[in-house]
mmCIF file of C-alpha atoms and ligand atoms in Angstrom:
data_model
loop_
_atom_site.group_PDB
_atom_site.id
_atom_site.type_symbol
_atom_site.label_atom_id
_atom_site.label_comp_id
_atom_site.label_asym_id
_atom_site.label_seq_id
_atom_site.Cartn_x
_atom_site.Cartn_y
_atom_site.Cartn_z
ATOM 1 C CA MET A 1 15.092 14.196 -14.460
ATOM 2 C CA SER A 2 12.799 12.695 -17.325
ATOM 3 C CA VAL A 3 10.826 16.272 -16.865
ATOM 4 C CA GLN A 4 13.671 18.400 -18.045
ATOM 5 C CA GLY A 5 12.736 20.131 -21.218
ATOM 6 C CA LYS A 6 8.900 19.569 -20.583
ATOM 7 C CA THR A 7 6.790 22.876 -21.338
ATOM 8 C CA ALA A 8 4.609 24.160 -18.098
ATOM 9 C CA VAL A 9 1.994 26.319 -18.403
ATOM 10 C CA VAL A 10 1.276 28.181 -15.013
ATOM 11 C CA THR A 11 -2.054 30.311 -15.072
ATOM 12 C CA GLY A 12 -1.796 33.155 -12.401
ATOM 13 C CA SER A 13 2.093 33.387 -12.412
ATOM 14 C CA ASN A 14 2.978 36.969 -12.108
ATOM 15 C CA SER A 15 3.019 36.554 -8.302
ATOM 16 C CA GLY A 16 2.367 34.396 -5.275
ATOM 17 C CA ILE A 17 1.777 30.597 -5.405
ATOM 18 C CA GLY A 18 1.853 30.509 -9.064
ATOM 19 C CA LEU A 19 5.375 31.974 -9.473
ATOM 20 C CA GLY A 20 6.353 29.981 -6.912
ATOM 21 C CA ILE A 21 5.597 27.334 -8.215
ATOM 22 C CA ALA A 22 6.803 28.466 -11.962
ATOM 23 C CA THR A 23 10.020 28.973 -10.113
ATOM 24 C CA GLU A 24 10.685 25.438 -8.982
ATOM 25 C CA LEU A 25 9.952 23.919 -12.004
ATOM 26 C CA ALA A 26 12.074 25.986 -13.786
ATOM 27 C CA ARG A 27 14.814 25.563 -11.177
ATOM 28 C CA ALA A 28 14.475 21.453 -12.460
ATOM 29 C CA GLY A 29 15.069 22.556 -16.425
ATOM 30 C CA ILE A 30 11.252 22.762 -17.251
ATOM 31 C CA ASN A 31 10.041 25.896 -19.936
ATOM 32 C CA VAL A 32 7.664 27.778 -18.469
ATOM 33 C CA VAL A 33 4.819 30.200 -19.669
ATOM 34 C CA LEU A 34 4.028 32.634 -16.778
ATOM 35 C CA ASN A 35 0.401 34.109 -17.255
ATOM 36 C CA SER A 36 -1.743 37.020 -15.647
ATOM 37 C CA PHE A 37 -4.604 39.652 -17.041
ATOM 38 C CA THR A 38 -2.004 42.518 -17.263
ATOM 39 C CA ASP A 39 0.799 42.723 -19.522
ATOM 40 C CA ARG A 40 3.417 45.459 -17.910
ATOM 41 C CA ASP A 41 7.277 45.105 -18.611
ATOM 42 C CA GLU A 42 7.561 43.966 -14.752
ATOM 43 C CA ASP A 43 5.575 40.763 -16.214
ATOM 44 C CA HIS A 44 7.653 39.689 -18.841
ATOM 45 C CA ALA A 45 11.002 40.417 -16.558
ATOM 46 C CA LEU A 46 9.521 38.147 -14.413
ATOM 47 C CA ALA A 47 10.332 35.744 -17.261
ATOM 48 C CA ALA A 48 13.090 36.897 -18.275
ATOM 49 C CA GLU A 49 14.572 36.320 -15.246
ATOM 50 C CA LEU A 50 13.562 32.945 -14.726
ATOM 51 C CA ALA A 51 15.238 31.802 -18.198
ATOM 52 C CA LYS A 52 18.362 33.642 -17.368
ATOM 53 C CA THR A 53 18.329 31.832 -13.847
ATOM 54 C CA HIS A 54 17.998 28.571 -14.757
ATOM 55 C CA GLY A 55 19.142 28.088 -18.111
ATOM 56 C CA VAL A 56 15.165 27.692 -19.578
ATOM 57 C CA GLU A 57 13.073 28.558 -22.237
ATOM 58 C CA ALA A 58 10.413 31.208 -20.432
ATOM 59 C CA ARG A 59 7.729 33.566 -21.646
ATOM 60 C CA TYR A 60 4.936 35.599 -20.295
ATOM 61 C CA ILE A 61 1.285 35.048 -21.969
ATOM 62 C CA LYS A 62 -1.056 37.543 -20.949
ATOM 63 C CA ALA A 63 -4.812 36.218 -21.120
ATOM 64 C CA ASP A 64 -7.782 36.912 -18.533
ATOM 65 C CA MET A 65 -8.601 33.621 -16.638
ATOM 66 C CA SER A 66 -11.690 35.133 -15.988
ATOM 67 C CA LYS A 67 -13.148 34.694 -19.909
ATOM 68 C CA ALA A 68 -12.906 31.658 -21.557
ATOM 69 C CA ALA A 69 -11.784 32.617 -24.940
ATOM 70 C CA ASP A 70 -8.782 33.909 -23.021
ATOM 71 C CA CYS A 71 -8.233 30.837 -21.095
ATOM 72 C CA ARG A 72 -8.369 28.666 -24.613
ATOM 73 C CA ALA A 73 -6.118 31.276 -26.352
ATOM 74 C CA LEU A 74 -3.253 30.726 -23.504
ATOM 75 C CA ILE A 75 -2.853 27.222 -24.246
ATOM 76 C CA GLU A 76 -2.680 27.853 -28.127
ATOM 77 C CA GLU A 77 -0.502 30.848 -28.098
ATOM 78 C CA ALA A 78 1.793 28.405 -25.765
ATOM 79 C CA GLY A 79 1.860 25.871 -28.592
ATOM 80 C CA VAL A 80 2.950 23.143 -25.938
ATOM 81 C CA CYS A 81 1.312 22.301 -22.750
ATOM 82 C CA ASP A 82 2.973 18.846 -20.828
ATOM 83 C CA ILE A 83 2.274 20.294 -17.408
ATOM 84 C CA LEU A 84 -0.936 22.734 -16.568
ATOM 85 C CA VAL A 85 -1.092 24.212 -13.476
ATOM 86 C CA ASN A 86 -4.387 25.706 -13.098
ATOM 87 C CA ASN A 87 -3.305 27.988 -10.410
ATOM 88 C CA ALA A 88 -5.224 31.281 -11.158
ATOM 89 C CA GLY A 89 -7.181 32.752 -8.291
ATOM 90 C CA ILE A 90 -9.583 35.338 -6.333
ATOM 91 C CA GLN A 91 -10.546 35.503 -2.681
ATOM 92 C CA HIS A 92 -13.976 37.368 -1.097
ATOM 93 C CA VAL A 93 -14.987 37.403 1.775
ATOM 94 C CA ALA A 94 -18.832 38.775 3.418
ATOM 95 C CA PRO A 95 -21.656 37.015 4.476
ATOM 96 C CA LEU A 96 -23.759 34.811 2.097
ATOM 97 C CA PRO A 97 -26.931 37.255 2.096
ATOM 98 C CA GLU A 98 -24.395 40.319 1.503
ATOM 99 C CA PHE A 99 -21.599 38.493 -0.868
ATOM 100 C CA PRO A 100 -21.645 40.882 -4.192
ATOM 101 C CA THR A 101 -23.190 38.783 -7.327
ATOM 102 C CA GLU A 102 -20.133 40.239 -9.037
ATOM 103 C CA LYS A 103 -17.883 38.406 -6.895
ATOM 104 C CA TRP A 104 -18.975 35.179 -7.019
ATOM 105 C CA ASP A 105 -19.313 35.189 -10.677
ATOM 106 C CA ALA A 106 -15.556 36.141 -10.966
ATOM 107 C CA ILE A 107 -14.679 33.736 -8.173
ATOM 108 C CA ILE A 108 -16.484 30.860 -10.294
ATOM 109 C CA ALA A 109 -15.074 32.013 -13.248
ATOM 110 C CA ILE A 110 -10.925 32.599 -12.570
ATOM 111 C CA ASN A 111 -11.084 29.759 -9.775
ATOM 112 C CA LEU A 112 -12.630 26.907 -11.595
ATOM 113 C CA ASN A 113 -14.547 27.857 -14.801
ATOM 114 C CA SER A 114 -10.777 28.772 -16.391
ATOM 115 C CA ALA A 115 -9.161 25.178 -15.056
ATOM 116 C CA PHE A 116 -12.004 23.494 -17.177
ATOM 117 C CA HIS A 117 -11.216 25.760 -20.225
ATOM 118 C CA THR A 118 -7.699 25.109 -20.130
ATOM 119 C CA THR A 119 -7.749 21.744 -19.273
ATOM 120 C CA ALA A 120 -10.207 21.098 -22.208
ATOM 121 C CA ALA A 121 -7.262 23.192 -24.665
ATOM 122 C CA ALA A 122 -4.176 21.168 -23.209
ATOM 123 C CA LEU A 123 -4.911 17.440 -23.057
ATOM 124 C CA PRO A 124 -5.296 17.185 -26.873
ATOM 125 C CA LEU A 125 -1.378 18.648 -26.474
ATOM 126 C CA MET A 126 -0.672 16.320 -24.028
ATOM 127 C CA ARG A 127 -2.263 13.169 -26.046
ATOM 128 C CA LYS A 128 -0.370 13.954 -28.826
ATOM 129 C CA ALA A 129 2.984 14.600 -26.940
ATOM 130 C CA GLY A 130 2.332 11.304 -25.443
ATOM 131 C CA TRP A 131 2.687 12.221 -22.033
ATOM 132 C CA GLY A 132 1.262 15.111 -19.202
ATOM 133 C CA ARG A 133 0.384 16.243 -15.891
ATOM 134 C CA VAL A 134 -2.669 18.218 -14.710
ATOM 135 C CA ILE A 135 -2.149 20.112 -11.354
ATOM 136 C CA ASN A 136 -4.993 22.189 -9.825
ATOM 137 C CA VAL A 137 -4.055 24.705 -6.724
ATOM 138 C CA ALA A 138 -7.579 23.520 -4.762
ATOM 139 C CA SER A 139 -7.093 24.804 -0.676
ATOM 140 C CA ALA A 140 -7.796 22.941 2.099
ATOM 141 C CA HIS A 141 -11.457 24.918 1.500
ATOM 142 C CA GLY A 142 -11.618 22.420 -1.052
ATOM 143 C CA LEU A 143 -12.153 19.943 1.403
ATOM 144 C CA THR A 144 -13.371 22.043 4.104
ATOM 145 C CA ALA A 145 -15.163 25.069 4.488
ATOM 146 C CA SER A 146 -15.326 28.149 6.495
ATOM 147 C CA PRO A 147 -18.304 31.090 6.804
ATOM 148 C CA PHE A 148 -17.981 34.142 4.687
ATOM 149 C CA LYS A 149 -16.286 32.490 1.879
ATOM 150 C CA SER A 150 -19.176 30.852 -0.202
ATOM 151 C CA ALA A 151 -18.018 31.299 -3.636
ATOM 152 C CA TYR A 152 -14.319 30.332 -2.596
ATOM 153 C CA VAL A 153 -14.966 26.842 -1.147
ATOM 154 C CA ALA A 154 -17.705 26.097 -3.723
ATOM 155 C CA ALA A 155 -15.735 26.506 -6.661
ATOM 156 C CA LYS A 156 -12.555 24.951 -4.409
ATOM 157 C CA HIS A 157 -14.709 22.025 -3.760
ATOM 158 C CA GLY A 158 -15.412 21.927 -7.464
ATOM 159 C CA ILE A 159 -11.881 22.242 -8.812
ATOM 160 C CA VAL A 160 -11.274 19.182 -6.498
ATOM 161 C CA GLY A 161 -14.253 17.263 -8.929
ATOM 162 C CA LEU A 162 -13.219 18.602 -11.852
ATOM 163 C CA THR A 163 -9.831 16.913 -11.139
ATOM 164 C CA LYS A 164 -11.214 13.889 -10.697
ATOM 165 C CA VAL A 165 -12.847 13.729 -14.099
ATOM 166 C CA THR A 166 -9.788 14.619 -16.071
ATOM 167 C CA ALA A 167 -7.871 11.791 -14.213
ATOM 168 C CA LEU A 168 -10.648 9.038 -15.119
ATOM 169 C CA GLU A 169 -11.051 10.494 -18.591
ATOM 170 C CA THR A 170 -7.015 10.213 -18.626
ATOM 171 C CA ALA A 171 -6.683 7.620 -16.752
ATOM 172 C CA GLU A 172 -5.267 4.971 -19.688
ATOM 173 C CA GLU A 173 -2.544 7.260 -20.726
ATOM 174 C CA PRO A 174 0.345 8.516 -19.375
ATOM 175 C CA ILE A 175 -1.024 11.235 -18.077
ATOM 176 C CA THR A 176 -2.230 12.679 -14.459
ATOM 177 C CA ALA A 177 -4.425 15.101 -12.821
ATOM 178 C CA ASN A 178 -4.297 15.626 -8.844
ATOM 179 C CA ALA A 179 -5.418 18.747 -6.817
ATOM 180 C CA ILE A 180 -2.734 20.100 -4.321
ATOM 181 C CA CYS A 181 -4.611 22.066 -1.395
ATOM 182 C CA PRO A 182 -2.644 24.794 0.574
ATOM 183 C CA GLY A 183 -3.710 25.981 3.868
ATOM 184 C CA TYR A 184 -2.771 29.299 4.394
ATOM 185 C CA VAL A 185 0.716 30.857 2.408
ATOM 186 C CA LEU A 186 1.312 34.272 3.253
ATOM 187 C CA THR A 187 1.110 35.271 -0.629
ATOM 188 C CA PRO A 188 -0.660 38.381 -1.481
ATOM 189 C CA LEU A 189 -4.050 36.965 -1.527
ATOM 190 C CA VAL A 190 -3.549 36.137 1.890
ATOM 191 C CA GLU A 191 -2.182 39.664 2.842
ATOM 192 C CA ALA A 192 -5.717 41.279 1.236
ATOM 193 C CA GLN A 193 -8.073 39.216 3.415
ATOM 194 C CA ILE A 194 -6.759 40.410 6.324
ATOM 195 C CA PRO A 195 -7.884 43.827 6.522
ATOM 196 C CA ASP A 196 -11.889 42.445 5.691
ATOM 197 C CA THR A 197 -11.307 39.627 8.479
ATOM 198 C CA MET A 198 -10.055 42.408 11.003
ATOM 199 C CA LYS A 199 -13.570 43.768 10.326
ATOM 200 C CA GLU A 200 -15.578 40.769 10.373
ATOM 201 C CA TYR A 201 -13.797 39.837 13.491
ATOM 202 C CA GLY A 202 -13.270 42.773 15.468
ATOM 203 C CA MET A 203 -9.484 42.179 15.790
ATOM 204 C CA SER A 204 -6.001 43.376 15.332
ATOM 205 C CA ARG A 205 -3.887 41.930 12.303
ATOM 206 C CA GLU A 206 -1.866 39.848 15.032
ATOM 207 C CA GLU A 207 -5.131 38.024 16.298
ATOM 208 C CA VAL A 208 -6.577 37.557 12.708
ATOM 209 C CA ILE A 209 -3.266 35.787 12.017
ATOM 210 C CA LYS A 210 -2.815 33.740 14.845
ATOM 211 C CA ASN A 211 -6.852 33.229 15.993
ATOM 212 C CA VAL A 212 -8.346 33.281 12.992
ATOM 213 C CA MET A 213 -6.123 32.416 9.785
ATOM 214 C CA LEU A 214 -3.698 29.744 11.670
ATOM 215 C CA THR A 215 -6.118 28.308 14.141
ATOM 216 C CA ARG A 216 -7.129 25.924 11.394
ATOM 217 C CA GLN A 217 -3.662 25.193 10.631
ATOM 218 C CA PRO A 218 -2.366 23.082 13.398
ATOM 219 C CA SER A 219 1.294 23.410 12.565
ATOM 220 C CA LYS A 220 1.051 27.227 13.509
ATOM 221 C CA GLU A 221 3.195 28.226 10.707
ATOM 222 C CA PHE A 222 2.093 29.509 6.999
ATOM 223 C CA ALA A 223 3.137 26.975 4.159
ATOM 224 C CA THR A 224 5.121 28.504 1.528
ATOM 225 C CA VAL A 225 5.670 29.014 -1.922
ATOM 226 C CA GLU A 226 8.553 26.716 -2.109
ATOM 227 C CA GLN A 227 6.958 24.023 -0.490
ATOM 228 C CA LEU A 228 4.003 24.002 -3.027
ATOM 229 C CA GLY A 229 6.440 24.209 -5.764
ATOM 230 C CA GLY A 230 8.059 20.946 -4.406
ATOM 231 C CA THR A 231 4.913 19.604 -3.931
ATOM 232 C CA ALA A 232 4.127 20.466 -7.785
ATOM 233 C CA LEU A 233 7.948 19.372 -8.615
ATOM 234 C CA TYR A 234 7.092 15.775 -7.133
ATOM 235 C CA LEU A 235 3.546 15.110 -9.230
ATOM 236 C CA CYS A 236 5.400 15.701 -12.197
ATOM 237 C CA SER A 237 7.855 13.021 -11.655
ATOM 238 C CA ASP A 238 7.759 9.258 -12.514
ATOM 239 C CA ALA A 239 7.548 8.487 -9.087
ATOM 240 C CA ALA A 240 3.702 10.113 -9.564
ATOM 241 C CA ALA A 241 3.052 8.351 -12.438
ATOM 242 C CA GLN A 242 0.286 6.663 -10.647
ATOM 243 C CA VAL A 243 -0.966 9.420 -8.340
ATOM 244 C CA THR A 244 -3.756 10.529 -10.173
ATOM 245 C CA GLY A 245 -7.515 11.589 -9.528
ATOM 246 C CA THR A 246 -6.436 12.999 -5.684
ATOM 247 C CA THR A 247 -5.890 15.502 -3.806
ATOM 248 C CA ILE A 248 -2.259 16.073 -1.662
ATOM 249 C CA SER A 249 -3.170 18.702 1.251
ATOM 250 C CA VAL A 250 0.112 20.732 2.001
ATOM 251 C CA ASP A 251 -1.688 22.503 5.225
ATOM 252 C CA GLY A 252 -0.095 21.977 8.223
ATOM 253 C CA GLY A 253 -2.710 19.769 9.890
ATOM 254 C CA TRP A 254 -5.648 21.446 8.668
ATOM 255 C CA THR A 255 -7.651 18.726 7.187
ATOM 256 C CA ALA A 256 -6.650 16.502 10.239
ATOM 257 C CA LEU A 257 -8.649 17.971 12.493
HETATM 258 P P1 NAD B 301 -2.225 35.756 -5.485
HETATM 259 O O1 NAD B 301 -3.400 36.714 -5.762
HETATM 260 O O2 NAD B 301 -0.603 36.465 -5.128
HETATM 261 O O3 NAD B 301 -2.239 34.919 -7.189
HETATM 262 C C1 NAD B 301 -3.042 35.027 -7.665
HETATM 263 C C2 NAD B 301 -2.868 34.801 -8.871
HETATM 264 O O4 NAD B 301 -3.838 35.063 -9.849
HETATM 265 C C3 NAD B 301 -2.019 36.802 -9.076
HETATM 266 O O5 NAD B 301 -0.522 35.903 -10.448
HETATM 267 C C4 NAD B 301 -2.741 37.123 -10.438
HETATM 268 O O6 NAD B 301 -2.467 38.028 -11.537
HETATM 269 C C5 NAD B 301 -3.898 36.033 -10.952
HETATM 270 N N1 NAD B 301 -4.970 36.372 -11.274
HETATM 271 C C6 NAD B 301 -5.805 36.903 -10.992
HETATM 272 N N2 NAD B 301 -6.821 37.260 -11.577
HETATM 273 C C7 NAD B 301 -6.716 36.836 -12.665
HETATM 274 C C8 NAD B 301 -6.941 36.612 -13.929
HETATM 275 N N3 NAD B 301 -8.672 36.939 -14.458
HETATM 276 N N4 NAD B 301 -6.713 36.492 -15.004
HETATM 277 C C9 NAD B 301 -5.588 35.658 -14.746
HETATM 278 N N5 NAD B 301 -4.689 35.676 -13.808
HETATM 279 C C10 NAD B 301 -5.193 35.749 -12.598
HETATM 280 O O7 NAD B 301 -2.301 34.825 -4.486
HETATM 281 P P2 NAD B 301 -1.813 33.016 -4.364
HETATM 282 O O8 NAD B 301 -2.060 33.288 -2.761
HETATM 283 O O9 NAD B 301 -0.525 32.850 -4.670
HETATM 284 O O10 NAD B 301 -3.337 32.101 -4.873
HETATM 285 C C11 NAD B 301 -2.612 31.218 -6.143
HETATM 286 C C12 NAD B 301 -3.658 30.112 -5.887
HETATM 287 O O11 NAD B 301 -3.340 29.503 -4.830
HETATM 288 C C13 NAD B 301 -5.237 30.705 -5.650
HETATM 289 O O12 NAD B 301 -5.508 29.705 -6.653
HETATM 290 C C14 NAD B 301 -5.499 30.728 -4.218
HETATM 291 O O13 NAD B 301 -6.846 30.633 -4.504
HETATM 292 C C15 NAD B 301 -4.654 29.861 -4.168
HETATM 293 N N6 NAD B 301 -4.721 29.183 -2.655
HETATM 294 C C16 NAD B 301 -3.754 30.120 -1.538
HETATM 295 C C17 NAD B 301 -4.016 30.089 -0.404
HETATM 296 C C18 NAD B 301 -2.809 30.975 0.450
HETATM 297 O O14 NAD B 301 -3.254 30.675 1.594
HETATM 298 N N7 NAD B 301 -2.431 32.106 -0.450
HETATM 299 C C19 NAD B 301 -4.554 28.679 0.095
HETATM 300 C C20 NAD B 301 -4.593 28.331 -0.573
HETATM 301 C C21 NAD B 301 -5.305 28.508 -2.393
#
């Protein structure tokens, strides 16, 4: 495949969907840069494991995606960024009047602003290389809304808009920009929402999964990180060279409702 030997920077990739995408890209022979805001031995071990298993170059770079300077420094330190996957994201669930301002600011910074900074830093590298892919991990909440998720829904709608602008500014170049919109995927981010949602709706864990989370997902199944990795790999392929400025839903039919 023509993607072999390219380098991908995946933000927020020591867990969940980011790690799933990095793993599928590595499996296809793409060098990967993993990232999160921590700097633990196990973070670096994840990169070493990917390198060993898939015979690619892999490293871990600490950078806090809530900070503009860190976002730009991540791309600078990577040095090469053929594929940029903006995946880092957090969630907080609360009714609007009680939504903590610091949570709003953190969600907008990590889930939206970081993609602006990394994209701004990566596009010159893609132009220099003569090829590039920007893949933004948005959400079904980039296309629809749910109560109690004001900051998340605002950030995810925002990143869909940013994706379109990135696509238009690169339209005549061999660079594409797209957003993947997952429905529910059982990752640590979703696990963490279960207790709050149980409280909000007065339900058990099983009821929250079945009647709140997967009620919007007609397939009644969580999407998997491997499926999202496969979608990202498709967007990197030659077959997707004319796919730009759009969203791809991996949501079991959520947005068809
Ligand atoms: P997760 O909590 O497993 O992973 C989030 C990642 O972001 C982790 O690697 C975490 O370390 C990293 N991160 C958090 N704050 C950071 C910061 N300040 N700087 C750098 N990295 C930071 O969650 P996930 O479910 O894998 O979510 C990944 C992305 O997918 C998010 O953007 C999320 O909104 C999106 N998404 C998830 C689902 C789902 O159901 N899990 C659905 C739709 C969209």
